[in-house]
Short mmCIF file of C-alpha atoms in Angstrom, two decimals:
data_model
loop_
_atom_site.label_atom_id
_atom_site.label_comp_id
_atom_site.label_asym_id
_atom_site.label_seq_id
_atom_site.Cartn_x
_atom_site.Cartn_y
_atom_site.Cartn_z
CA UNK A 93 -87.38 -63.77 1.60
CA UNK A 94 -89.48 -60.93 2.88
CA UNK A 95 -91.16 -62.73 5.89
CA UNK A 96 -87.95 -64.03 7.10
CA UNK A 97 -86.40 -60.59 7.31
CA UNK A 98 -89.72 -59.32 9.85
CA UNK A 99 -88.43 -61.17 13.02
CA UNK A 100 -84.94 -59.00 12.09
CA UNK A 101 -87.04 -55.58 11.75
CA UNK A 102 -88.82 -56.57 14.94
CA UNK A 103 -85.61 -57.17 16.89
CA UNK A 104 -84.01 -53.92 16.02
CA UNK A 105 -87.05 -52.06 16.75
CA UNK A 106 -86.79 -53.69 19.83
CA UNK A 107 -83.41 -52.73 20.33
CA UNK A 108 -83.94 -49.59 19.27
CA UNK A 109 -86.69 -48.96 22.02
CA UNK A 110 -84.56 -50.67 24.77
CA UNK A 111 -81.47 -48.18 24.12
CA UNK A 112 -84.01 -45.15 24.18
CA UNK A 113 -85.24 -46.38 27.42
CA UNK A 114 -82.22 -46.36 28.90
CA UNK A 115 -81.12 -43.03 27.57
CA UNK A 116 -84.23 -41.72 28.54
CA UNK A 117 -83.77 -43.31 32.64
CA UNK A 118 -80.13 -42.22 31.84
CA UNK A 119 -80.84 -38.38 31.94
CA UNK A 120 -82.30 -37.25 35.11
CA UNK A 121 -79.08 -39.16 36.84
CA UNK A 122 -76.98 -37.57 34.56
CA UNK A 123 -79.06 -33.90 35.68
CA UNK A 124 -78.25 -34.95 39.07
CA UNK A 125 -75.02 -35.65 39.02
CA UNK A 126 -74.20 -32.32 36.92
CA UNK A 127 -76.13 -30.23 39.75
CA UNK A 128 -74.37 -32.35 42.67
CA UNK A 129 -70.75 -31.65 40.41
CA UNK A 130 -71.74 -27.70 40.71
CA UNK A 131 -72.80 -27.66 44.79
CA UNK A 132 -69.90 -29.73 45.64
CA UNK A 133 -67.28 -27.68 43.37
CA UNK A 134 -64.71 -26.08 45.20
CA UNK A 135 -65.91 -22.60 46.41
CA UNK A 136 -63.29 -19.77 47.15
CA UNK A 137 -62.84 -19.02 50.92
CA UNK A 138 -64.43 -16.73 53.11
CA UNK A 139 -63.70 -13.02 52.50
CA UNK A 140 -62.55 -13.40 48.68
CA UNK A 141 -62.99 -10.92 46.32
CA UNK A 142 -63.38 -10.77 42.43
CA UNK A 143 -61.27 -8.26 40.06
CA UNK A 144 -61.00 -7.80 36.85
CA UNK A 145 -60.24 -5.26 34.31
CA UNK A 146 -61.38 -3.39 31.20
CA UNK A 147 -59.05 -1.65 28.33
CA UNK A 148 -60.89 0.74 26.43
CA UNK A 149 -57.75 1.71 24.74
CA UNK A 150 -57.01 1.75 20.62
CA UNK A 151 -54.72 -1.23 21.10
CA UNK A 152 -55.24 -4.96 22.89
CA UNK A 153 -53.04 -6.01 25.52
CA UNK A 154 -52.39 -9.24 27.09
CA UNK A 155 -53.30 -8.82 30.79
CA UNK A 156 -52.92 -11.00 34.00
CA UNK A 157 -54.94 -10.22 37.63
CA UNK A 158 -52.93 -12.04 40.46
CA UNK A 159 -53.04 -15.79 39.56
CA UNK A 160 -55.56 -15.27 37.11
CA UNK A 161 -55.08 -16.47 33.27
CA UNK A 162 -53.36 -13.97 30.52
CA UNK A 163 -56.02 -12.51 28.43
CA UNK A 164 -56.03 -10.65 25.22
CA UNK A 165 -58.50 -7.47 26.28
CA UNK A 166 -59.35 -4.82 23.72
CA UNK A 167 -61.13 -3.98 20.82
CA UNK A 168 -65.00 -5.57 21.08
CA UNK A 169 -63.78 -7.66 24.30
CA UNK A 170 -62.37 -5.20 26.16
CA UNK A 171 -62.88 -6.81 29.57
CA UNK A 172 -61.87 -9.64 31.44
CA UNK A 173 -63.29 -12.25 33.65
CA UNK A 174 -63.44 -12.00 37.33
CA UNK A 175 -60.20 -13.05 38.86
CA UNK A 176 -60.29 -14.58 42.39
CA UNK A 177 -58.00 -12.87 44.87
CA UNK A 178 -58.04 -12.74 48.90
CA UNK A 179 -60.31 -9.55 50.01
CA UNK A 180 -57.81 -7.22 52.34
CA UNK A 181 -54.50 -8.70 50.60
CA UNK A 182 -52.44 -6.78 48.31
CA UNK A 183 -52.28 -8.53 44.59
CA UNK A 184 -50.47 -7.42 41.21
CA UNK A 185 -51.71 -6.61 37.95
CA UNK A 186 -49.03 -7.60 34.92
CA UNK A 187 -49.59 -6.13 31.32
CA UNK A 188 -48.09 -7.72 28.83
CA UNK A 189 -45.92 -9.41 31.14
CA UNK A 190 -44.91 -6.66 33.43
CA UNK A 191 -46.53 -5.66 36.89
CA UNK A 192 -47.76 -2.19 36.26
CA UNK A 193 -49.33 -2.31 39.92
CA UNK A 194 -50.10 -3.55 43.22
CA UNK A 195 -53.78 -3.46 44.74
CA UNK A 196 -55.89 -4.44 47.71
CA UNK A 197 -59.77 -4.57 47.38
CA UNK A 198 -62.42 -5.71 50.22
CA UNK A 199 -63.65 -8.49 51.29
CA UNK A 200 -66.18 -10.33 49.75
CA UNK A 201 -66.15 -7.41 47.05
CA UNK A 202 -66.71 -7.22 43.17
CA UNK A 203 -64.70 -4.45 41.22
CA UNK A 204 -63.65 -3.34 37.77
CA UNK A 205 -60.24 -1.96 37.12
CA UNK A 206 -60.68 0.74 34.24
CA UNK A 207 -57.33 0.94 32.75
CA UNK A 208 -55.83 4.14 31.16
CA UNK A 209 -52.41 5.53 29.99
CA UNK A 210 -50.86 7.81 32.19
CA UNK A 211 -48.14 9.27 30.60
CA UNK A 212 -45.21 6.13 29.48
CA UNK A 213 -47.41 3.96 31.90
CA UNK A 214 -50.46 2.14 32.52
CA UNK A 215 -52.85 3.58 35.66
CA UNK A 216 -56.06 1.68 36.85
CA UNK A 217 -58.89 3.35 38.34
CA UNK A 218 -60.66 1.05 40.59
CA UNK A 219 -64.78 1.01 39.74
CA UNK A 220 -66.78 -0.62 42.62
CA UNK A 221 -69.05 -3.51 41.00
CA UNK A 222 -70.48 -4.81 44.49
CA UNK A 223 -74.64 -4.89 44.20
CA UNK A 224 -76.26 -4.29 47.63
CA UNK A 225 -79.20 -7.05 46.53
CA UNK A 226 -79.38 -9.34 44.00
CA UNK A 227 -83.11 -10.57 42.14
CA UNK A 228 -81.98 -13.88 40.90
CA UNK A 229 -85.48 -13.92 38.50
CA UNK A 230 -84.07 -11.27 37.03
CA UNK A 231 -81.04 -10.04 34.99
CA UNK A 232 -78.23 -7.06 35.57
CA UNK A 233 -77.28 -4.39 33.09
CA UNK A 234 -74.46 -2.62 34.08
CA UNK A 235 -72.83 0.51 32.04
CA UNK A 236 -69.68 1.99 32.12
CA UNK A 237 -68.47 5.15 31.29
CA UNK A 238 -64.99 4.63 29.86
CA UNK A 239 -65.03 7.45 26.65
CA UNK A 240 -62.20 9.31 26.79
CA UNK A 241 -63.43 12.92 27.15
CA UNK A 242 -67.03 12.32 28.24
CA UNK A 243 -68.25 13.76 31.58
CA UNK A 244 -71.48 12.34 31.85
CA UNK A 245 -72.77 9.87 29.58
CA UNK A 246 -76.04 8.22 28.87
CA UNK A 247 -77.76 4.97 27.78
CA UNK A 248 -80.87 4.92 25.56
CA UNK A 249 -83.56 3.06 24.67
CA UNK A 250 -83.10 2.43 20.54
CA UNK A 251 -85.08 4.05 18.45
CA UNK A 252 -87.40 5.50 21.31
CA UNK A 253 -84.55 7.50 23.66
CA UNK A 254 -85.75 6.46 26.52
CA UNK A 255 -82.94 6.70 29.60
CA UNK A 256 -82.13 3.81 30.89
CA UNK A 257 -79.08 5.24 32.73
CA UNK A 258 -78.04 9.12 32.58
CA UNK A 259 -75.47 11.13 33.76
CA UNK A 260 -72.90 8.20 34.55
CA UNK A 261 -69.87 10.14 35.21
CA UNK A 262 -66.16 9.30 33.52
CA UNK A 263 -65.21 5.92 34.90
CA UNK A 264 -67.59 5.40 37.22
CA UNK A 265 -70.89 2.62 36.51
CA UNK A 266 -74.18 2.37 37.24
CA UNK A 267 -76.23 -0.80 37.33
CA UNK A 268 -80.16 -1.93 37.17
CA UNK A 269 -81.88 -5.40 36.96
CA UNK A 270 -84.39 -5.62 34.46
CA UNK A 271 -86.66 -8.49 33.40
CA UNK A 272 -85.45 -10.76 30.63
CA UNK A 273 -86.15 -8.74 27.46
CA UNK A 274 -85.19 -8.07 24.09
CA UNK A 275 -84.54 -4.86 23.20
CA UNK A 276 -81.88 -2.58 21.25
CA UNK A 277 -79.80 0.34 22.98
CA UNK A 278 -77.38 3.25 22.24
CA UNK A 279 -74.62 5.09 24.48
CA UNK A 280 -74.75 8.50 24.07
CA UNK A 281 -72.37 11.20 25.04
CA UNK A 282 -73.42 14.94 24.53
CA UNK A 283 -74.86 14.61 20.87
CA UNK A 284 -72.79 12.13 20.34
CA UNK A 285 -74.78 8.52 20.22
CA UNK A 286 -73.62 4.97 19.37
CA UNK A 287 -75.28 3.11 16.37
CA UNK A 288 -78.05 0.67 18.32
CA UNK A 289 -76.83 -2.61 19.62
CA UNK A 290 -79.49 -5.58 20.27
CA UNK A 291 -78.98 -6.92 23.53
CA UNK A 292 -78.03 -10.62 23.50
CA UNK A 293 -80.67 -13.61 24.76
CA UNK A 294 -80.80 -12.78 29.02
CA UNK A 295 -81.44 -15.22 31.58
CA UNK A 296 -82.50 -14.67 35.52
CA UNK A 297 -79.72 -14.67 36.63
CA UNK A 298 -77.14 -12.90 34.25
CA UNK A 299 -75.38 -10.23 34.30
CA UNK A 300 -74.39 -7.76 31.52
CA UNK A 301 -71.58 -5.16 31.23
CA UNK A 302 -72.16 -2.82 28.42
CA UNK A 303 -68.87 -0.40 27.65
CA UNK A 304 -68.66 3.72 26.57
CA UNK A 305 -65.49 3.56 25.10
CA UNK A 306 -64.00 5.81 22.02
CA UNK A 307 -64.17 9.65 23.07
CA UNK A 308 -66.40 11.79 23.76
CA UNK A 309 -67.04 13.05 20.01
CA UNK A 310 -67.28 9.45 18.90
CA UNK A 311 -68.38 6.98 21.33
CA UNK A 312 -68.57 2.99 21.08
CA UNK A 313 -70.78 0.70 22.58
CA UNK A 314 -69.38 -2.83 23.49
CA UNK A 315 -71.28 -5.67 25.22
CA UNK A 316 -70.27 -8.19 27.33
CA UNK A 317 -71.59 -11.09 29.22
CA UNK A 318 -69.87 -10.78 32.78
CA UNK A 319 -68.27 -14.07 33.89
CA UNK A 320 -65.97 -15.05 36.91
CA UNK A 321 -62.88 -17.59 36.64
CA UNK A 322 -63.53 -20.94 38.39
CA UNK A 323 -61.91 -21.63 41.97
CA UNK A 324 -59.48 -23.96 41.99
CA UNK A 325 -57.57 -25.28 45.28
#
């Protein structure tokens, strides 16, 4: 009984061995043909710009840029991802279903719409995101000041204090690339400071929005990957 089920052990060992073979000369086509999917994707035209906003406000709305998808922004993902619109063209921006307003941004431009009430209705203060170089082997940190109240805020090394970025003025950002590291940080406004927040896993490559939002006697600290929506024809 035992010998005759060896040749049956062989053969799926066998098997076994043939199917990792193939898996293994399987992968570096299937590599290829992910990295030939990305370079032959369809890429937005010449002169197109990317917009998207952030709500630092109590309450989450639902909120559209131009063609863009509805998202929920608010709370601990207060922004959105980067919309694709023609640079030099006008292009609306609906909240909860309603166009609140009508903007044109550069060519070939980044930007961050800060959103704020203003009075019964909405108002969005446009916050240039464009970097004048980029160091792919390394990552972007960019903070915003968005606490209501807060003139000039800060971001701090946690537990040390050291600045990473001081004196950001209300809505306005400033941005840095840093080396892939792990480290913990704190927004601070006045004497007013954020409990720490570890900074996620960073790649070259990446780039990070961290938030001020709250008020100036109690600030918040929210961090966000930064991410663009894909170009479709």
């Amino acid at each position: 009984m035992f010998p005759s089920s060896l040749p049956i052990a062989r053969s799926k060992a066998l098997e076994c061995a043939a199917v990792a073979l193939s898996l293994a000369a399987a992968a570096p086509a299937l590599a290829q043909e992910g990295a030939l999917s990305q370079l032959y994707a369809p890429r937005p035209p010449a002169g197109a710009s990317y917009v998207r906003v952030v709500n630092p406000l109590p309450v989450a709305l639902a909120i559209r840029v131009a063609k863009g998808p509805v998202q929920q922004l608010g709370g601990k993902a207060p922004a959105g991802s980067y919309a694709i619109v023609p640079g030099g063209q006008r292009f609306g921006v609906q909240i909860d279903g309603k166009e609140v307003a009508r903007l044109e941004v550069r060519p070939d431009s980044f930007s961050t719409l800060a959103l704020r009430r203003e009075a019964a209705s909405y108002a969005l203060t446009v916050i240039d995101d464009t970097a004048d170089t980029e160091d792919a082997l390394k990552a972007e940190l960019r903070f915003y000041n968005l606490a209501a109240g807060c003139s000039a805020a800060n971001l701090l090394l946690a537990p040390a204090g050291t600045a990473v970025f001081s004196a950001v003025a209300a809505s306005a950002s400033a941005a840095r690339s840093v080396n892939p590291v792990r480290a913990s940080l704190a927004g601070q406004c006045g004497d007013a400071k954020t409990a720490p927040q570890s900074l996620p896993h960073l790649e070259p490559g990446d780039h990070l929005s961290l938030f001020l939002t709250g008020s100036a006697a109690a600030p918040q600290l929210v961090i966000q990957p930064s991410r663009t929506d894909p170009f479709t024809r």
